[in-house]
């Protein structure tokens, strides 16, 4: 047993081996008024790791890659038929509100193709005009999916008549289309516009990339 004097204190150290003495001398910590045992956890230095928020549980975890092309799928080419022009209108990654049964609508956040390249001036005016009693301006259309399923739908304007801030939605039976195709938040959807028949009925081809 060796007697060592460290910081004014006498400390007994076993001397069974040189290695043991060296280990004990390295790890001993003392002061005249306080003593803190060594710890493997650093509680004072460095930033602490951020804990995952519970709100993350509500986020969509599925990852669906964005389609790389905007070609009209073959299934729709057969449905539309030869010689009938079609216009690519919109692509969107579906949000939770787009697949909500109670909201039953697809919010079209980019309306330029629809308003500037597909709808006629008269149809655009129908959407832009103010209605008595605050009625929602709308246009009747037919929604069509890859299987040829057809549903009566509406293109509606919500809110302001200011082109920059007004909202365009595809609603009425939208959720039925979503449910029938098994679409979920995170999936991508493409919209194509075309007209058919002598009355030039507006049709919206709805292609869910699933």
JSON list of C-alpha atoms in Angstrom, two decimals:
[
{"chain": "A", "resi": 1, "resn": "UNK", "atom": "CA", "xyz": [0.00, 0.00, 0.00]},
{"chain": "A", "resi": 2, "resn": "UNK", "atom": "CA", "xyz": [1.46, 3.39, -1.02]},
{"chain": "A", "resi": 3, "resn": "UNK", "atom": "CA", "xyz": [0.56, 6.75, 0.52]},
{"chain": "A", "resi": 4, "resn": "UNK", "atom": "CA", "xyz": [0.05, 9.54, -2.03]},
{"chain": "A", "resi": 5, "resn": "UNK", "atom": "CA", "xyz": [-0.55, 13.21, -1.27]},
{"chain": "A", "resi": 6, "resn": "UNK", "atom": "CA", "xyz": [-3.00, 14.75, -3.79]},
{"chain": "A", "resi": 7, "resn": "UNK", "atom": "CA", "xyz": [-4.60, 18.22, -3.42]},
{"chain": "A", "resi": 8, "resn": "UNK", "atom": "CA", "xyz": [-3.84, 18.29, 0.32]},
{"chain": "A", "resi": 9, "resn": "UNK", "atom": "CA", "xyz": [-5.30, 14.84, 0.98]},
{"chain": "A", "resi": 10, "resn": "UNK", "atom": "CA", "xyz": [-3.54, 11.61, 1.74]},
{"chain": "A", "resi": 11, "resn": "UNK", "atom": "CA", "xyz": [-4.82, 8.76, -0.41]},
{"chain": "A", "resi": 12, "resn": "UNK", "atom": "CA", "xyz": [-4.01, 5.07, 0.01]},
{"chain": "A", "resi": 13, "resn": "UNK", "atom": "CA", "xyz": [-3.43, 3.24, -3.25]},
{"chain": "A", "resi": 14, "resn": "UNK", "atom": "CA", "xyz": [-3.06, -0.50, -3.70]},
{"chain": "A", "resi": 15, "resn": "UNK", "atom": "CA", "xyz": [0.20, -1.47, -5.33]},
{"chain": "A", "resi": 16, "resn": "UNK", "atom": "CA", "xyz": [-0.54, -4.99, -6.44]},
{"chain": "A", "resi": 17, "resn": "UNK", "atom": "CA", "xyz": [0.62, -4.05, -9.94]},
{"chain": "A", "resi": 18, "resn": "UNK", "atom": "CA", "xyz": [1.99, -1.01, -11.76]},
{"chain": "A", "resi": 19, "resn": "UNK", "atom": "CA", "xyz": [-1.02, -0.97, -14.08]},
{"chain": "A", "resi": 20, "resn": "UNK", "atom": "CA", "xyz": [-3.46, -0.80, -11.18]},
{"chain": "A", "resi": 21, "resn": "UNK", "atom": "CA", "xyz": [-1.65, 2.14, -9.58]},
{"chain": "A", "resi": 22, "resn": "UNK", "atom": "CA", "xyz": [-1.64, 4.03, -12.87]},
{"chain": "A", "resi": 23, "resn": "UNK", "atom": "CA", "xyz": [-5.36, 3.43, -13.40]},
{"chain": "A", "resi": 24, "resn": "UNK", "atom": "CA", "xyz": [-6.32, 4.59, -9.89]},
{"chain": "A", "resi": 25, "resn": "UNK", "atom": "CA", "xyz": [-4.18, 7.72, -10.07]},
{"chain": "A", "resi": 26, "resn": "UNK", "atom": "CA", "xyz": [-5.80, 8.70, -13.38]},
{"chain": "A", "resi": 27, "resn": "UNK", "atom": "CA", "xyz": [-9.43, 8.32, -12.28]},
{"chain": "A", "resi": 28, "resn": "UNK", "atom": "CA", "xyz": [-9.34, 9.87, -8.79]},
{"chain": "A", "resi": 29, "resn": "UNK", "atom": "CA", "xyz": [-10.90, 13.36, -8.58]},
{"chain": "A", "resi": 30, "resn": "UNK", "atom": "CA", "xyz": [-11.08, 15.42, -5.38]},
{"chain": "A", "resi": 31, "resn": "UNK", "atom": "CA", "xyz": [-11.33, 19.00, -4.11]},
{"chain": "A", "resi": 32, "resn": "UNK", "atom": "CA", "xyz": [-11.23, 20.65, -0.70]},
{"chain": "A", "resi": 33, "resn": "UNK", "atom": "CA", "xyz": [-14.99, 21.42, -0.72]},
{"chain": "A", "resi": 34, "resn": "UNK", "atom": "CA", "xyz": [-16.71, 19.29, -3.35]},
{"chain": "A", "resi": 35, "resn": "UNK", "atom": "CA", "xyz": [-16.37, 15.95, -5.09]},
{"chain": "A", "resi": 36, "resn": "UNK", "atom": "CA", "xyz": [-18.18, 14.92, -8.29]},
{"chain": "A", "resi": 37, "resn": "UNK", "atom": "CA", "xyz": [-18.02, 11.27, -9.32]},
{"chain": "A", "resi": 38, "resn": "UNK", "atom": "CA", "xyz": [-16.84, 10.67, -12.89]},
{"chain": "A", "resi": 39, "resn": "UNK", "atom": "CA", "xyz": [-19.62, 10.02, -15.40]},
{"chain": "A", "resi": 40, "resn": "UNK", "atom": "CA", "xyz": [-19.68, 8.66, -18.94]},
{"chain": "A", "resi": 41, "resn": "UNK", "atom": "CA", "xyz": [-22.53, 11.10, -19.87]},
{"chain": "A", "resi": 42, "resn": "UNK", "atom": "CA", "xyz": [-21.71, 14.67, -20.75]},
{"chain": "A", "resi": 43, "resn": "UNK", "atom": "CA", "xyz": [-24.47, 16.77, -19.21]},
{"chain": "A", "resi": 44, "resn": "UNK", "atom": "CA", "xyz": [-22.89, 20.21, -19.56]},
{"chain": "A", "resi": 45, "resn": "UNK", "atom": "CA", "xyz": [-21.13, 20.44, -22.90]},
{"chain": "A", "resi": 46, "resn": "UNK", "atom": "CA", "xyz": [-22.44, 20.22, -26.46]},
{"chain": "A", "resi": 47, "resn": "UNK", "atom": "CA", "xyz": [-25.98, 20.45, -27.87]},
{"chain": "A", "resi": 48, "resn": "UNK", "atom": "CA", "xyz": [-28.55, 17.89, -26.81]},
{"chain": "A", "resi": 49, "resn": "UNK", "atom": "CA", "xyz": [-30.21, 15.68, -29.37]},
{"chain": "A", "resi": 50, "resn": "UNK", "atom": "CA", "xyz": [-33.65, 16.90, -30.49]},
{"chain": "A", "resi": 51, "resn": "UNK", "atom": "CA", "xyz": [-36.42, 14.48, -29.66]},
{"chain": "A", "resi": 52, "resn": "UNK", "atom": "CA", "xyz": [-38.89, 13.50, -32.32]},
{"chain": "A", "resi": 53, "resn": "UNK", "atom": "CA", "xyz": [-42.13, 15.45, -31.96]},
{"chain": "A", "resi": 54, "resn": "UNK", "atom": "CA", "xyz": [-45.34, 13.54, -31.52]},
{"chain": "A", "resi": 55, "resn": "UNK", "atom": "CA", "xyz": [-46.80, 15.58, -34.34]},
{"chain": "A", "resi": 56, "resn": "UNK", "atom": "CA", "xyz": [-44.56, 13.62, -36.72]},
{"chain": "A", "resi": 57, "resn": "UNK", "atom": "CA", "xyz": [-46.86, 10.64, -36.23]},
{"chain": "A", "resi": 58, "resn": "UNK", "atom": "CA", "xyz": [-49.53, 12.33, -38.35]},
{"chain": "A", "resi": 59, "resn": "UNK", "atom": "CA", "xyz": [-47.28, 12.81, -41.36]},
{"chain": "A", "resi": 60, "resn": "UNK", "atom": "CA", "xyz": [-47.59, 10.65, -44.45]},
{"chain": "A", "resi": 61, "resn": "UNK", "atom": "CA", "xyz": [-44.79, 8.07, -44.32]},
{"chain": "A", "resi": 62, "resn": "UNK", "atom": "CA", "xyz": [-45.29, 6.50, -47.73]},
{"chain": "A", "resi": 63, "resn": "UNK", "atom": "CA", "xyz": [-42.91, 7.81, -50.38]},
{"chain": "A", "resi": 64, "resn": "UNK", "atom": "CA", "xyz": [-44.17, 7.75, -53.95]},
{"chain": "A", "resi": 65, "resn": "UNK", "atom": "CA", "xyz": [-41.81, 9.06, -56.66]},
{"chain": "A", "resi": 66, "resn": "UNK", "atom": "CA", "xyz": [-43.05, 11.76, -58.98]},
{"chain": "A", "resi": 67, "resn": "UNK", "atom": "CA", "xyz": [-43.83, 10.45, -62.50]},
{"chain": "A", "resi": 68, "resn": "UNK", "atom": "CA", "xyz": [-41.21, 11.45, -65.05]},
{"chain": "A", "resi": 69, "resn": "UNK", "atom": "CA", "xyz": [-43.51, 11.81, -68.08]},
{"chain": "A", "resi": 70, "resn": "UNK", "atom": "CA", "xyz": [-46.79, 13.52, -68.90]},
{"chain": "A", "resi": 71, "resn": "UNK", "atom": "CA", "xyz": [-47.83, 11.27, -71.76]},
{"chain": "A", "resi": 72, "resn": "UNK", "atom": "CA", "xyz": [-51.50, 10.33, -71.89]},
{"chain": "A", "resi": 73, "resn": "UNK", "atom": "CA", "xyz": [-51.69, 6.69, -70.74]},
{"chain": "A", "resi": 74, "resn": "UNK", "atom": "CA", "xyz": [-52.72, 4.08, -73.31]},
{"chain": "A", "resi": 75, "resn": "UNK", "atom": "CA", "xyz": [-55.89, 3.25, -71.36]},
{"chain": "A", "resi": 76, "resn": "UNK", "atom": "CA", "xyz": [-57.13, 6.80, -71.82]},
{"chain": "A", "resi": 77, "resn": "UNK", "atom": "CA", "xyz": [-56.12, 6.88, -75.48]},
{"chain": "A", "resi": 78, "resn": "UNK", "atom": "CA", "xyz": [-58.47, 3.95, -76.05]},
{"chain": "A", "resi": 79, "resn": "UNK", "atom": "CA", "xyz": [-61.27, 5.61, -74.07]},
{"chain": "A", "resi": 80, "resn": "UNK", "atom": "CA", "xyz": [-60.95, 8.99, -75.76]},
{"chain": "A", "resi": 81, "resn": "UNK", "atom": "CA", "xyz": [-60.53, 7.59, -79.24]},
{"chain": "A", "resi": 82, "resn": "UNK", "atom": "CA", "xyz": [-58.56, 8.62, -82.29]},
{"chain": "A", "resi": 83, "resn": "UNK", "atom": "CA", "xyz": [-58.60, 12.19, -83.49]},
{"chain": "A", "resi": 84, "resn": "UNK", "atom": "CA", "xyz": [-59.87, 13.65, -80.22]},
{"chain": "A", "resi": 85, "resn": "UNK", "atom": "CA", "xyz": [-57.41, 16.26, -78.89]},
{"chain": "A", "resi": 86, "resn": "UNK", "atom": "CA", "xyz": [-56.53, 16.26, -75.21]},
{"chain": "A", "resi": 87, "resn": "UNK", "atom": "CA", "xyz": [-54.76, 18.81, -73.03]},
{"chain": "A", "resi": 88, "resn": "UNK", "atom": "CA", "xyz": [-52.56, 18.04, -70.05]},
{"chain": "A", "resi": 89, "resn": "UNK", "atom": "CA", "xyz": [-53.99, 20.18, -67.24]},
{"chain": "A", "resi": 90, "resn": "UNK", "atom": "CA", "xyz": [-52.39, 19.45, -63.93]},
{"chain": "A", "resi": 91, "resn": "UNK", "atom": "CA", "xyz": [-50.21, 17.16, -61.82]},
{"chain": "A", "resi": 92, "resn": "UNK", "atom": "CA", "xyz": [-50.36, 17.07, -58.05]},
{"chain": "A", "resi": 93, "resn": "UNK", "atom": "CA", "xyz": [-49.11, 15.05, -55.12]},
{"chain": "A", "resi": 94, "resn": "UNK", "atom": "CA", "xyz": [-52.28, 14.28, -53.20]},
{"chain": "A", "resi": 95, "resn": "UNK", "atom": "CA", "xyz": [-52.60, 15.85, -49.77]},
{"chain": "A", "resi": 96, "resn": "UNK", "atom": "CA", "xyz": [-54.73, 14.60, -46.91]},
{"chain": "A", "resi": 97, "resn": "UNK", "atom": "CA", "xyz": [-57.42, 17.14, -47.72]},
{"chain": "A", "resi": 98, "resn": "UNK", "atom": "CA", "xyz": [-57.56, 15.82, -51.30]},
{"chain": "A", "resi": 99, "resn": "UNK", "atom": "CA", "xyz": [-58.50, 12.32, -50.12]},
{"chain": "A", "resi": 100, "resn": "UNK", "atom": "CA", "xyz": [-60.79, 13.33, -47.26]},
{"chain": "A", "resi": 101, "resn": "UNK", "atom": "CA", "xyz": [-64.28, 11.88, -47.60]},
{"chain": "A", "resi": 102, "resn": "UNK", "atom": "CA", "xyz": [-65.98, 14.85, -45.99]},
{"chain": "A", "resi": 103, "resn": "UNK", "atom": "CA", "xyz": [-64.23, 17.50, -48.10]},
{"chain": "A", "resi": 104, "resn": "UNK", "atom": "CA", "xyz": [-64.82, 15.58, -51.34]},
{"chain": "A", "resi": 105, "resn": "UNK", "atom": "CA", "xyz": [-62.68, 17.85, -53.55]},
{"chain": "A", "resi": 106, "resn": "UNK", "atom": "CA", "xyz": [-59.36, 18.20, -55.29]},
{"chain": "A", "resi": 107, "resn": "UNK", "atom": "CA", "xyz": [-57.82, 21.64, -54.90]},
{"chain": "A", "resi": 108, "resn": "UNK", "atom": "CA", "xyz": [-56.24, 22.67, -58.21]},
{"chain": "A", "resi": 109, "resn": "UNK", "atom": "CA", "xyz": [-53.34, 24.88, -57.11]},
{"chain": "A", "resi": 110, "resn": "UNK", "atom": "CA", "xyz": [-52.14, 25.56, -60.66]},
{"chain": "A", "resi": 111, "resn": "UNK", "atom": "CA", "xyz": [-55.03, 26.66, -62.83]},
{"chain": "A", "resi": 112, "resn": "UNK", "atom": "CA", "xyz": [-53.21, 28.22, -65.82]},
{"chain": "A", "resi": 113, "resn": "UNK", "atom": "CA", "xyz": [-53.54, 25.22, -68.14]},
{"chain": "A", "resi": 114, "resn": "UNK", "atom": "CA", "xyz": [-57.20, 24.76, -67.29]},
{"chain": "A", "resi": 115, "resn": "UNK", "atom": "CA", "xyz": [-58.19, 28.41, -67.59]},
{"chain": "A", "resi": 116, "resn": "UNK", "atom": "CA", "xyz": [-55.89, 29.55, -70.40]},
{"chain": "A", "resi": 117, "resn": "UNK", "atom": "CA", "xyz": [-55.58, 26.52, -72.67]},
{"chain": "A", "resi": 118, "resn": "UNK", "atom": "CA", "xyz": [-58.63, 24.32, -72.20]},
{"chain": "A", "resi": 119, "resn": "UNK", "atom": "CA", "xyz": [-61.77, 26.15, -71.13]},
{"chain": "A", "resi": 120, "resn": "UNK", "atom": "CA", "xyz": [-63.43, 28.53, -73.58]},
{"chain": "A", "resi": 121, "resn": "UNK", "atom": "CA", "xyz": [-63.79, 32.24, -72.83]},
{"chain": "A", "resi": 122, "resn": "UNK", "atom": "CA", "xyz": [-67.46, 31.70, -72.06]},
{"chain": "A", "resi": 123, "resn": "UNK", "atom": "CA", "xyz": [-66.69, 28.88, -69.60]},
{"chain": "A", "resi": 124, "resn": "UNK", "atom": "CA", "xyz": [-64.04, 31.00, -67.87]},
{"chain": "A", "resi": 125, "resn": "UNK", "atom": "CA", "xyz": [-66.52, 33.84, -67.55]},
{"chain": "A", "resi": 126, "resn": "UNK", "atom": "CA", "xyz": [-68.99, 31.44, -65.96]},
{"chain": "A", "resi": 127, "resn": "UNK", "atom": "CA", "xyz": [-66.44, 30.63, -63.27]},
{"chain": "A", "resi": 128, "resn": "UNK", "atom": "CA", "xyz": [-65.41, 34.25, -62.76]},
{"chain": "A", "resi": 129, "resn": "UNK", "atom": "CA", "xyz": [-68.86, 35.82, -62.51]},
{"chain": "A", "resi": 130, "resn": "UNK", "atom": "CA", "xyz": [-70.48, 36.68, -59.18]},
{"chain": "A", "resi": 131, "resn": "UNK", "atom": "CA", "xyz": [-73.65, 34.79, -58.31]},
{"chain": "A", "resi": 132, "resn": "UNK", "atom": "CA", "xyz": [-76.62, 36.15, -56.42]},
{"chain": "A", "resi": 133, "resn": "UNK", "atom": "CA", "xyz": [-76.83, 34.93, -52.87]},
{"chain": "A", "resi": 134, "resn": "UNK", "atom": "CA", "xyz": [-73.19, 33.84, -52.89]},
{"chain": "A", "resi": 135, "resn": "UNK", "atom": "CA", "xyz": [-73.85, 30.72, -54.95]},
{"chain": "A", "resi": 136, "resn": "UNK", "atom": "CA", "xyz": [-70.69, 28.90, -56.07]},
{"chain": "A", "resi": 137, "resn": "UNK", "atom": "CA", "xyz": [-69.89, 29.36, -59.78]},
{"chain": "A", "resi": 138, "resn": "UNK", "atom": "CA", "xyz": [-69.45, 25.95, -61.37]},
{"chain": "A", "resi": 139, "resn": "UNK", "atom": "CA", "xyz": [-69.28, 24.00, -64.63]},
{"chain": "A", "resi": 140, "resn": "UNK", "atom": "CA", "xyz": [-70.61, 20.47, -65.11]},
{"chain": "A", "resi": 141, "resn": "UNK", "atom": "CA", "xyz": [-67.99, 17.96, -66.26]},
{"chain": "A", "resi": 142, "resn": "UNK", "atom": "CA", "xyz": [-67.53, 14.20, -66.47]},
{"chain": "A", "resi": 143, "resn": "UNK", "atom": "CA", "xyz": [-64.67, 12.58, -64.59]},
{"chain": "A", "resi": 144, "resn": "UNK", "atom": "CA", "xyz": [-63.20, 9.47, -66.21]},
{"chain": "A", "resi": 145, "resn": "UNK", "atom": "CA", "xyz": [-60.65, 7.02, -64.78]},
{"chain": "A", "resi": 146, "resn": "UNK", "atom": "CA", "xyz": [-58.46, 4.35, -66.43]},
{"chain": "A", "resi": 147, "resn": "UNK", "atom": "CA", "xyz": [-61.17, 1.71, -66.26]},
{"chain": "A", "resi": 148, "resn": "UNK", "atom": "CA", "xyz": [-63.61, 3.91, -68.15]},
{"chain": "A", "resi": 149, "resn": "UNK", "atom": "CA", "xyz": [-65.64, 4.63, -65.00]},
{"chain": "A", "resi": 150, "resn": "UNK", "atom": "CA", "xyz": [-67.53, 7.91, -65.39]},
{"chain": "A", "resi": 151, "resn": "UNK", "atom": "CA", "xyz": [-68.77, 10.17, -62.61]},
{"chain": "A", "resi": 152, "resn": "UNK", "atom": "CA", "xyz": [-70.61, 13.48, -62.81]},
{"chain": "A", "resi": 153, "resn": "UNK", "atom": "CA", "xyz": [-68.36, 16.17, -61.34]},
{"chain": "A", "resi": 154, "resn": "UNK", "atom": "CA", "xyz": [-67.99, 19.93, -61.08]},
{"chain": "A", "resi": 155, "resn": "UNK", "atom": "CA", "xyz": [-65.26, 22.45, -61.71]},
{"chain": "A", "resi": 156, "resn": "UNK", "atom": "CA", "xyz": [-65.98, 25.13, -59.14]},
{"chain": "A", "resi": 157, "resn": "UNK", "atom": "CA", "xyz": [-64.53, 28.47, -58.13]},
{"chain": "A", "resi": 158, "resn": "UNK", "atom": "CA", "xyz": [-64.23, 29.21, -54.44]},
{"chain": "A", "resi": 159, "resn": "UNK", "atom": "CA", "xyz": [-63.73, 32.63, -52.90]},
{"chain": "A", "resi": 160, "resn": "UNK", "atom": "CA", "xyz": [-62.47, 35.73, -54.68]},
{"chain": "A", "resi": 161, "resn": "UNK", "atom": "CA", "xyz": [-62.96, 36.51, -58.37]},
{"chain": "A", "resi": 162, "resn": "UNK", "atom": "CA", "xyz": [-59.38, 37.79, -58.44]},
{"chain": "A", "resi": 163, "resn": "UNK", "atom": "CA", "xyz": [-57.58, 35.43, -60.80]},
{"chain": "A", "resi": 164, "resn": "UNK", "atom": "CA", "xyz": [-54.43, 35.40, -58.69]},
{"chain": "A", "resi": 165, "resn": "UNK", "atom": "CA", "xyz": [-56.06, 34.30, -55.46]},
{"chain": "A", "resi": 166, "resn": "UNK", "atom": "CA", "xyz": [-59.23, 32.46, -56.48]},
{"chain": "A", "resi": 167, "resn": "UNK", "atom": "CA", "xyz": [-59.41, 28.72, -55.82]},
{"chain": "A", "resi": 168, "resn": "UNK", "atom": "CA", "xyz": [-60.42, 26.15, -58.42]},
{"chain": "A", "resi": 169, "resn": "UNK", "atom": "CA", "xyz": [-61.59, 22.74, -57.22]},
{"chain": "A", "resi": 170, "resn": "UNK", "atom": "CA", "xyz": [-62.79, 19.52, -58.80]},
{"chain": "A", "resi": 171, "resn": "UNK", "atom": "CA", "xyz": [-65.60, 18.32, -56.60]},
{"chain": "A", "resi": 172, "resn": "UNK", "atom": "CA", "xyz": [-68.87, 16.38, -56.37]},
{"chain": "A", "resi": 173, "resn": "UNK", "atom": "CA", "xyz": [-68.10, 12.66, -56.51]},
{"chain": "A", "resi": 174, "resn": "UNK", "atom": "CA", "xyz": [-64.37, 13.32, -56.30]},
{"chain": "A", "resi": 175, "resn": "UNK", "atom": "CA", "xyz": [-64.03, 11.12, -53.24]},
{"chain": "A", "resi": 176, "resn": "UNK", "atom": "CA", "xyz": [-65.86, 8.29, -55.03]},
{"chain": "A", "resi": 177, "resn": "UNK", "atom": "CA", "xyz": [-63.16, 8.46, -57.70]},
{"chain": "A", "resi": 178, "resn": "UNK", "atom": "CA", "xyz": [-60.43, 8.45, -55.06]},
{"chain": "A", "resi": 179, "resn": "UNK", "atom": "CA", "xyz": [-61.94, 5.49, -53.21]},
{"chain": "A", "resi": 180, "resn": "UNK", "atom": "CA", "xyz": [-62.61, 3.46, -56.36]},
{"chain": "A", "resi": 181, "resn": "UNK", "atom": "CA", "xyz": [-58.96, 3.77, -57.39]},
{"chain": "A", "resi": 182, "resn": "UNK", "atom": "CA", "xyz": [-57.44, 3.21, -53.95]},
{"chain": "A", "resi": 183, "resn": "UNK", "atom": "CA", "xyz": [-55.68, 6.59, -54.00]},
{"chain": "A", "resi": 184, "resn": "UNK", "atom": "CA", "xyz": [-54.03, 7.86, -50.82]},
{"chain": "A", "resi": 185, "resn": "UNK", "atom": "CA", "xyz": [-52.23, 10.94, -49.60]},
{"chain": "A", "resi": 186, "resn": "UNK", "atom": "CA", "xyz": [-48.79, 10.93, -51.19]},
{"chain": "A", "resi": 187, "resn": "UNK", "atom": "CA", "xyz": [-49.91, 9.42, -54.51]},
{"chain": "A", "resi": 188, "resn": "UNK", "atom": "CA", "xyz": [-49.63, 11.52, -57.66]},
{"chain": "A", "resi": 189, "resn": "UNK", "atom": "CA", "xyz": [-52.59, 12.37, -59.88]},
{"chain": "A", "resi": 190, "resn": "UNK", "atom": "CA", "xyz": [-52.63, 13.72, -63.44]},
{"chain": "A", "resi": 191, "resn": "UNK", "atom": "CA", "xyz": [-55.59, 15.52, -65.02]},
{"chain": "A", "resi": 192, "resn": "UNK", "atom": "CA", "xyz": [-56.23, 15.66, -68.76]},
{"chain": "A", "resi": 193, "resn": "UNK", "atom": "CA", "xyz": [-59.02, 17.57, -70.45]},
{"chain": "A", "resi": 194, "resn": "UNK", "atom": "CA", "xyz": [-60.89, 16.62, -73.62]},
{"chain": "A", "resi": 195, "resn": "UNK", "atom": "CA", "xyz": [-64.33, 17.06, -75.18]},
{"chain": "A", "resi": 196, "resn": "UNK", "atom": "CA", "xyz": [-66.66, 14.54, -76.69]},
{"chain": "A", "resi": 197, "resn": "UNK", "atom": "CA", "xyz": [-69.90, 14.31, -78.62]},
{"chain": "A", "resi": 198, "resn": "UNK", "atom": "CA", "xyz": [-71.72, 16.89, -80.65]},
{"chain": "A", "resi": 199, "resn": "UNK", "atom": "CA", "xyz": [-72.34, 18.95, -77.51]},
{"chain": "A", "resi": 200, "resn": "UNK", "atom": "CA", "xyz": [-68.59, 19.06, -76.76]},
{"chain": "A", "resi": 201, "resn": "UNK", "atom": "CA", "xyz": [-69.08, 17.80, -73.22]},
{"chain": "A", "resi": 202, "resn": "UNK", "atom": "CA", "xyz": [-66.12, 18.59, -70.95]},
{"chain": "A", "resi": 203, "resn": "UNK", "atom": "CA", "xyz": [-64.40, 15.44, -69.73]},
{"chain": "A", "resi": 204, "resn": "UNK", "atom": "CA", "xyz": [-61.57, 15.24, -67.20]},
{"chain": "A", "resi": 205, "resn": "UNK", "atom": "CA", "xyz": [-59.37, 12.15, -67.43]},
{"chain": "A", "resi": 206, "resn": "UNK", "atom": "CA", "xyz": [-58.16, 11.37, -63.92]},
{"chain": "A", "resi": 207, "resn": "UNK", "atom": "CA", "xyz": [-55.00, 9.29, -63.85]},
{"chain": "A", "resi": 208, "resn": "UNK", "atom": "CA", "xyz": [-53.84, 8.14, -60.41]},
{"chain": "A", "resi": 209, "resn": "UNK", "atom": "CA", "xyz": [-50.18, 7.06, -60.49]},
{"chain": "A", "resi": 210, "resn": "UNK", "atom": "CA", "xyz": [-50.39, 4.14, -58.06]}
]
